[in-house]
Coordinates of C-alpha atoms and ligand atoms in Angstrom, one line a residue:
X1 CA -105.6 16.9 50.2
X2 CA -103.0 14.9 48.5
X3 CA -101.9 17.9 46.5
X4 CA -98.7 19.4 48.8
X5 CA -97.5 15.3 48.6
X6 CA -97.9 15.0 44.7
X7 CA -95.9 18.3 44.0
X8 CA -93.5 17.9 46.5
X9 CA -92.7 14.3 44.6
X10 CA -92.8 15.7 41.2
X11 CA -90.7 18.6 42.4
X12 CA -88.0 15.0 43.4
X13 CA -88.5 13.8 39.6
X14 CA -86.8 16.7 38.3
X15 CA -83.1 16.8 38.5
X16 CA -80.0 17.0 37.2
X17 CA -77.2 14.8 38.3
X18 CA -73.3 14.3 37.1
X19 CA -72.4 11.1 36.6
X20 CA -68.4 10.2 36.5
X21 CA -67.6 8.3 33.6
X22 CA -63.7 7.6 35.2
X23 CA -62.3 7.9 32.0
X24 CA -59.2 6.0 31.9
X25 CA -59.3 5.2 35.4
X26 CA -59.9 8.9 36.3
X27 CA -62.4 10.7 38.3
X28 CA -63.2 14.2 37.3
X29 CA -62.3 13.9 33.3
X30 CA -65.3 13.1 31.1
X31 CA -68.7 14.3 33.1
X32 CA -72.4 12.8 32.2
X33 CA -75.1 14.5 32.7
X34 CA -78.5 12.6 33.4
X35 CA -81.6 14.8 33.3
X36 CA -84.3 13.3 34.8
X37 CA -88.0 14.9 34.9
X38 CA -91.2 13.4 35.7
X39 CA -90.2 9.7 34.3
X40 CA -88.1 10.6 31.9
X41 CA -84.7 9.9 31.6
X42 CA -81.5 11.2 28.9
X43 CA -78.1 11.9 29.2
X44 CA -76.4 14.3 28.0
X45 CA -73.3 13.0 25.9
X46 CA -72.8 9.1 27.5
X47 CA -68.8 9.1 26.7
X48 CA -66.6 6.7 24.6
X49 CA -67.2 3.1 24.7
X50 CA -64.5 1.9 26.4
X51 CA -66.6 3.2 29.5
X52 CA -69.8 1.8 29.3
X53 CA -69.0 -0.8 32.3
X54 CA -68.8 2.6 34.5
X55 CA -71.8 4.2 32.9
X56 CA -73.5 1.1 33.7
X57 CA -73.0 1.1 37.6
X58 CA -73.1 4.7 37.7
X59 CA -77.3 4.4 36.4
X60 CA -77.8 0.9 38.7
X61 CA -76.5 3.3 42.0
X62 CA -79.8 5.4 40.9
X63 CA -81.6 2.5 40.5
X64 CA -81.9 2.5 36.5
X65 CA -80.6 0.8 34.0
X66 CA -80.1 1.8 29.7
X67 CA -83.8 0.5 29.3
X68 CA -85.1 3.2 31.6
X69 CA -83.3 6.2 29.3
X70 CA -85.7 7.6 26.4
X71 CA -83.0 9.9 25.0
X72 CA -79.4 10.7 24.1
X73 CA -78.6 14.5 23.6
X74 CA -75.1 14.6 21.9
X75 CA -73.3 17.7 22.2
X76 CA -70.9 16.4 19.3
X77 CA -69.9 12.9 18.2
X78 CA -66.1 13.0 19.1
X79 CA -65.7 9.8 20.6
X80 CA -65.0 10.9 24.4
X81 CA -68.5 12.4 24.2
X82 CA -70.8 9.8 22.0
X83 CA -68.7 7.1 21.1
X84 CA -71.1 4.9 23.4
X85 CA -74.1 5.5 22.2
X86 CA -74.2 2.2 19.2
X87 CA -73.5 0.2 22.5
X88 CA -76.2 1.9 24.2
X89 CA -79.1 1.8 21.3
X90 CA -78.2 -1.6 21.0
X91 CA -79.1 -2.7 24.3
X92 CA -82.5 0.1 24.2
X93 CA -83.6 0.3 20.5
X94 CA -86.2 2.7 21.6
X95 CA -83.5 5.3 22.6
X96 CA -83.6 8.8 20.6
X97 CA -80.3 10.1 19.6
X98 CA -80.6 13.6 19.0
X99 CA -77.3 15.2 17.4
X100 CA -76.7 17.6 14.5
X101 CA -77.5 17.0 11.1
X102 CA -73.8 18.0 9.9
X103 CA -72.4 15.1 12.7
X104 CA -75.7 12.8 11.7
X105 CA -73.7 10.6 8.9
X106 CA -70.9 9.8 11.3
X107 CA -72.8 8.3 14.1
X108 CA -74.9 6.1 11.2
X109 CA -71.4 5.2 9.5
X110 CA -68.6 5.8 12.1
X111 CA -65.7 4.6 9.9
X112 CA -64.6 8.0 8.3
X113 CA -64.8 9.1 12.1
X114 CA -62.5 6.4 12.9
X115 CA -60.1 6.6 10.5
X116 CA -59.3 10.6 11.7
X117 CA -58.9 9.0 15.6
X118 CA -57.0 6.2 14.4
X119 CA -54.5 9.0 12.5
X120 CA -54.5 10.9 15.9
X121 CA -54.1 8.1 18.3
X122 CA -52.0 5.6 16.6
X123 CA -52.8 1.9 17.9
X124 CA -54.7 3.6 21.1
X125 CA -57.9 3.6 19.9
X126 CA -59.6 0.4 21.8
X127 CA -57.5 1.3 24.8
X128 CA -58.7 5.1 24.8
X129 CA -62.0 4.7 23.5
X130 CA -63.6 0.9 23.2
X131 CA -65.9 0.2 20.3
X132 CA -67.6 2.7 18.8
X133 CA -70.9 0.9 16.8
X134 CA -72.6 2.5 14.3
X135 CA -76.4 4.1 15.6
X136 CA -79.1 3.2 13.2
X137 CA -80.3 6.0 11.2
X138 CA -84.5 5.5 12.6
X139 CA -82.7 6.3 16.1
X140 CA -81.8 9.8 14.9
X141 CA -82.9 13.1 15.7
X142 CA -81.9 15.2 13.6
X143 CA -80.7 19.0 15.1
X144 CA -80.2 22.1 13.3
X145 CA -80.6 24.4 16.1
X146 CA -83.4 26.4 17.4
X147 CA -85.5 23.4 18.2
X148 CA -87.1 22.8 21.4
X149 CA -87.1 19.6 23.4
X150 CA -89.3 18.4 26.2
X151 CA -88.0 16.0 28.3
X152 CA -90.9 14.9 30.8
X153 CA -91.9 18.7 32.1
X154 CA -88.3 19.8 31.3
X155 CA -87.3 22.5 28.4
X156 CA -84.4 22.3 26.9
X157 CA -84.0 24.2 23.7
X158 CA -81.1 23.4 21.2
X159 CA -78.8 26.2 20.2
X160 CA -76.3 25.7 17.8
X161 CA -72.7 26.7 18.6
X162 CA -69.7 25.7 16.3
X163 CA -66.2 26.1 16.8
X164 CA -64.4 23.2 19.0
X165 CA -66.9 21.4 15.9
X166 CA -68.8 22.1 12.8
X167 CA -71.2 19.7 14.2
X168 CA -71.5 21.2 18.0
X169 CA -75.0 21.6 19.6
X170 CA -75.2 23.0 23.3
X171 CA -78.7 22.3 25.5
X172 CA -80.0 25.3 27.1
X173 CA -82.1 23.6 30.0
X174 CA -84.9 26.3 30.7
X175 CA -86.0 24.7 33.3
X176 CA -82.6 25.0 35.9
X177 CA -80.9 27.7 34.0
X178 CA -77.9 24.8 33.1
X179 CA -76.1 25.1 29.6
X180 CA -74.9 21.6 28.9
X181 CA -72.3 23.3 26.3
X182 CA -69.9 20.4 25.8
X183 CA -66.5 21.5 24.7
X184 CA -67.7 25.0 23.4
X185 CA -66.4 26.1 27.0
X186 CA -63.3 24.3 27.0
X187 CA -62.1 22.5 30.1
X188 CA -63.0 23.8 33.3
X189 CA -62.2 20.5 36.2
X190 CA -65.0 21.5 39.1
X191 CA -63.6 22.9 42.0
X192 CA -60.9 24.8 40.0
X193 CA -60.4 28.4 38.6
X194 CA -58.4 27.7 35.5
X195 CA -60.3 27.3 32.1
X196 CA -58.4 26.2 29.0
X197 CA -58.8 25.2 25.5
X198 CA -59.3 22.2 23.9
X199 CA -58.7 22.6 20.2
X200 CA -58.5 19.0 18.6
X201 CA -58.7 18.8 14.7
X202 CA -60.2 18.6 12.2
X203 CA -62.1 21.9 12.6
X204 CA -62.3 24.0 14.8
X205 CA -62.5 27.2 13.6
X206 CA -62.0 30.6 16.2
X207 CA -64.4 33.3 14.0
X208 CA -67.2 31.0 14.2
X209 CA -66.6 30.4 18.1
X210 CA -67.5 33.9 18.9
X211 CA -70.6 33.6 17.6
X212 CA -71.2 30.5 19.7
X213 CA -70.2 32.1 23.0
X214 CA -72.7 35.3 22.3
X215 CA -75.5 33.0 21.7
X216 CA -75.0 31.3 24.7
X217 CA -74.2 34.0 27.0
X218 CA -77.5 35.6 25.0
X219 CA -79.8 33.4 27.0
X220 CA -78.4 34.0 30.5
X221 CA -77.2 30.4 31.8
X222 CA -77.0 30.6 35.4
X223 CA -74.4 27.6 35.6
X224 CA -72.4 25.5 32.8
X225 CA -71.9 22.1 32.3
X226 CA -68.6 21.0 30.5
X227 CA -68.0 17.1 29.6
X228 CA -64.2 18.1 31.0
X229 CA -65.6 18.4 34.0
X230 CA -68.8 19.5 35.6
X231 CA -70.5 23.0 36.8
X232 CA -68.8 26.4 36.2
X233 CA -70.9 29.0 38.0
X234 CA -70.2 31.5 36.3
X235 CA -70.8 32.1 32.8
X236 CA -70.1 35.0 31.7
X237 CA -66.2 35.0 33.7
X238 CA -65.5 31.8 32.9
X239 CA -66.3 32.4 28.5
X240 CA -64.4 36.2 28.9
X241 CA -61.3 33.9 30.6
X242 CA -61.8 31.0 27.9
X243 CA -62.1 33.5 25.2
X244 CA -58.8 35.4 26.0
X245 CA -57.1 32.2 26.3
X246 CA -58.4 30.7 23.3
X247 CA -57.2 33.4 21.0
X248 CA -54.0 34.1 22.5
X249 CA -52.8 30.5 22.5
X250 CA -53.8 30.8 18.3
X251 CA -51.9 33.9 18.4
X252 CA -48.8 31.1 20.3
X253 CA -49.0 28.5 17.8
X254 CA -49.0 31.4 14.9
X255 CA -45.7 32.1 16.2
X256 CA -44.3 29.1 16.9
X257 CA -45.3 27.5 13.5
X258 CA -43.1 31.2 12.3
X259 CA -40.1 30.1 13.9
X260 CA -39.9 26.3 14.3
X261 CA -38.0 23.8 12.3
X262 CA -40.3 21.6 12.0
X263 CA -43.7 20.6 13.4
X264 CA -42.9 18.0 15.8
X265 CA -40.2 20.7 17.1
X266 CA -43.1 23.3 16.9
X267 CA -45.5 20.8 19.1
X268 CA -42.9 20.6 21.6
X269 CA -42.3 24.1 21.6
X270 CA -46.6 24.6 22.2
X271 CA -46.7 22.0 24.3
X272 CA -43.8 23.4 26.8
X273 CA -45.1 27.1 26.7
X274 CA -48.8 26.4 27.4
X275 CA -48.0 23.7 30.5
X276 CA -46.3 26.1 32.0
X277 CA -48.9 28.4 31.9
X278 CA -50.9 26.3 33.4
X279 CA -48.7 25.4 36.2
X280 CA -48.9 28.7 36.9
X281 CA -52.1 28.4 37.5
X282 CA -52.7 24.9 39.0
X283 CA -50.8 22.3 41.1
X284 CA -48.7 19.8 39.1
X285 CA -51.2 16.9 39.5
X286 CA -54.0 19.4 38.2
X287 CA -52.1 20.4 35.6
X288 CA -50.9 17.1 34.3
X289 CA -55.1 16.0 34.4
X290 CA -56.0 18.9 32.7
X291 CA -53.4 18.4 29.8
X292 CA -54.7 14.7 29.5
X293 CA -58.2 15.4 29.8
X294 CA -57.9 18.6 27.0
X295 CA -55.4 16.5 24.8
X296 CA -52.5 19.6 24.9
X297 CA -51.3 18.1 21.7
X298 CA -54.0 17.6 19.7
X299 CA -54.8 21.3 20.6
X300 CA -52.0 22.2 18.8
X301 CA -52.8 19.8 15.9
X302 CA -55.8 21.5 15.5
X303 CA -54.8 25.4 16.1
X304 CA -52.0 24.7 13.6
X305 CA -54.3 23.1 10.9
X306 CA -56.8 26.2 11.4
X307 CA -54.1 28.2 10.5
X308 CA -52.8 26.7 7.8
X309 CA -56.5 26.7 6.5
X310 CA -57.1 30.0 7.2
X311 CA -53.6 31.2 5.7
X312 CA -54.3 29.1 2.0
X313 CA -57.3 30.5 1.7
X314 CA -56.5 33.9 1.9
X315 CA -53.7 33.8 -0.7
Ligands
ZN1 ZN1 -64.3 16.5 24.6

């Protein structure tokens, strides 16, 4: 007789919620997601450190707390994705931390990692980021792609997909038909159109990418989730825009890095051309919190040192 009761409450167990890390004071900038099924509890990519207080009250409003998660599923281990979770194994030692095995070292030792931020954000780390502890190595899962995860009754199944990383995994929840795809997407803020490219160094790497967006479009997502921030609805439009865009703001900063004097004069030069195409597209407080939230500059850091890369090793 109880049967109708127990599946409508199991149905209620299994859900998917965003959780707003308000990165740097910002809503709608670096998106959690918490999956939740049948008692069991991970996030997909927990942020940087520096907002664990938020993450904190974000779980307590759903009545949990870090001891209630069993797993972390890190798309990559750039800090505004994973940077919290040392913090967060330290406070739940049972916590799994799934990630790739190329990313696997720099979550055990995160000083290498550090040391490129510190280059990019000169004196800005803390204030940016927080503390980034190191995640002991029996805490690890380690991904290749291919696997499959079960998460209380939920299937997620681990796809690889390089290209904003060597080390980028995306979660293709079978379950709900949600690609948790990190920055493979680019940035997409909910509630918007515009999709654009976040191309940070130290490898990113456009060939690769393609193959990335096929495997993902390859299993039919009916939604995405990006870190930068929430749902896209639909897939295969919002890639085809992201793809275009992608390739033609390499095809910019190939140009530019023709013609410039220097590179800080060639930054600028990026940096001028690609905000106004996005003001095109967005109004100006949009378009400033999509610059911040995609790093503009360190997209051109990284488009120009994938050229250059590219460029020595083809002479
Ligand atoms: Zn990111």
């Amino acid at each position: 007789m109880n049967f109708p009761i127990l599946r409508y409450t199991s149905l209620l167990m299994n859900s998917i919620t965003t959780l707003d890390d308000l990165w740097m004071g910002r809503p709608r900038s670096i998106a959690v997601g918490l999956l939740e099924s049948d008692g069991h509890h991970a996030i997909v990519d927990p942020g940087p450190g520096s907002t664990l207080d938020t993450l904190h009250q974000q779980l307590r409003a759903r009545g949990l707390g870090v001891g209630d998660l069993d797993a972390m599923l890190l798309t990559h281990i750039h800090l505004d994705h994973a940077g919290a979770t040392g913090a967060l194994v330290r406070e739940n030692p049972r916590l799994a931390v799934y990630v790739h095995k190329n990313g696997a070292p720099h979550v055990i030792d995160p000083s290498k990692l550090l040391a490129s931020a510190e280059r990019l954000w000169p004196n800005e780390l803390q204030r940016l980021f927080g503390e980034a502890l190191p995640v002991p190595a029996e805490n690890l899962r380690i991904l290749e792609g291919g696997e499959n995860l079960k998460l209380g009754s939920r299937k997620v199944e681990v796809v690889y997909t390089p290209g904003h990383a060597s080390h980028h995994v995306s979660y293709f929840d079978k379950t709900e038909g949600v690609a948790f795809v990190g920055d493979t997407a680019g940035v997409h803020i909910e509630g918007n159109s515009f999709v654009m490219p976040a191309t940070p160094p130290p490898d990113i790497d456009l060939g690769i990418w393609d193959t990335s967006f096929a495997a993902i479009l390859e299993r039919k997502p009916t939604r995405l989730f990006l870190t930068h921030f929430g749902y896209s609805d639909n897939p295969s439009e919002h890639i085809l825009l992201f793809r275009e865009r992608l390739h033609r703001w390499a095809a910019l900063t190939a140009e530019i890095l023709r013609r410039a004097a220097s590179d800080s004069a060639a930054m600028d030069s990026f940096m001028s051309a690609t905000y106004a195409e996005i003001s095109e597209h967005l109004p100006a407080g949009e378009a400033e919190h999509y610059a911040f939230s995609a790093g503009l500059n360190l997209s051109f850091l990284g488009l120009a040192r994938y050229l250059r890369k590219r460029a020595t090793a083809a002479s």
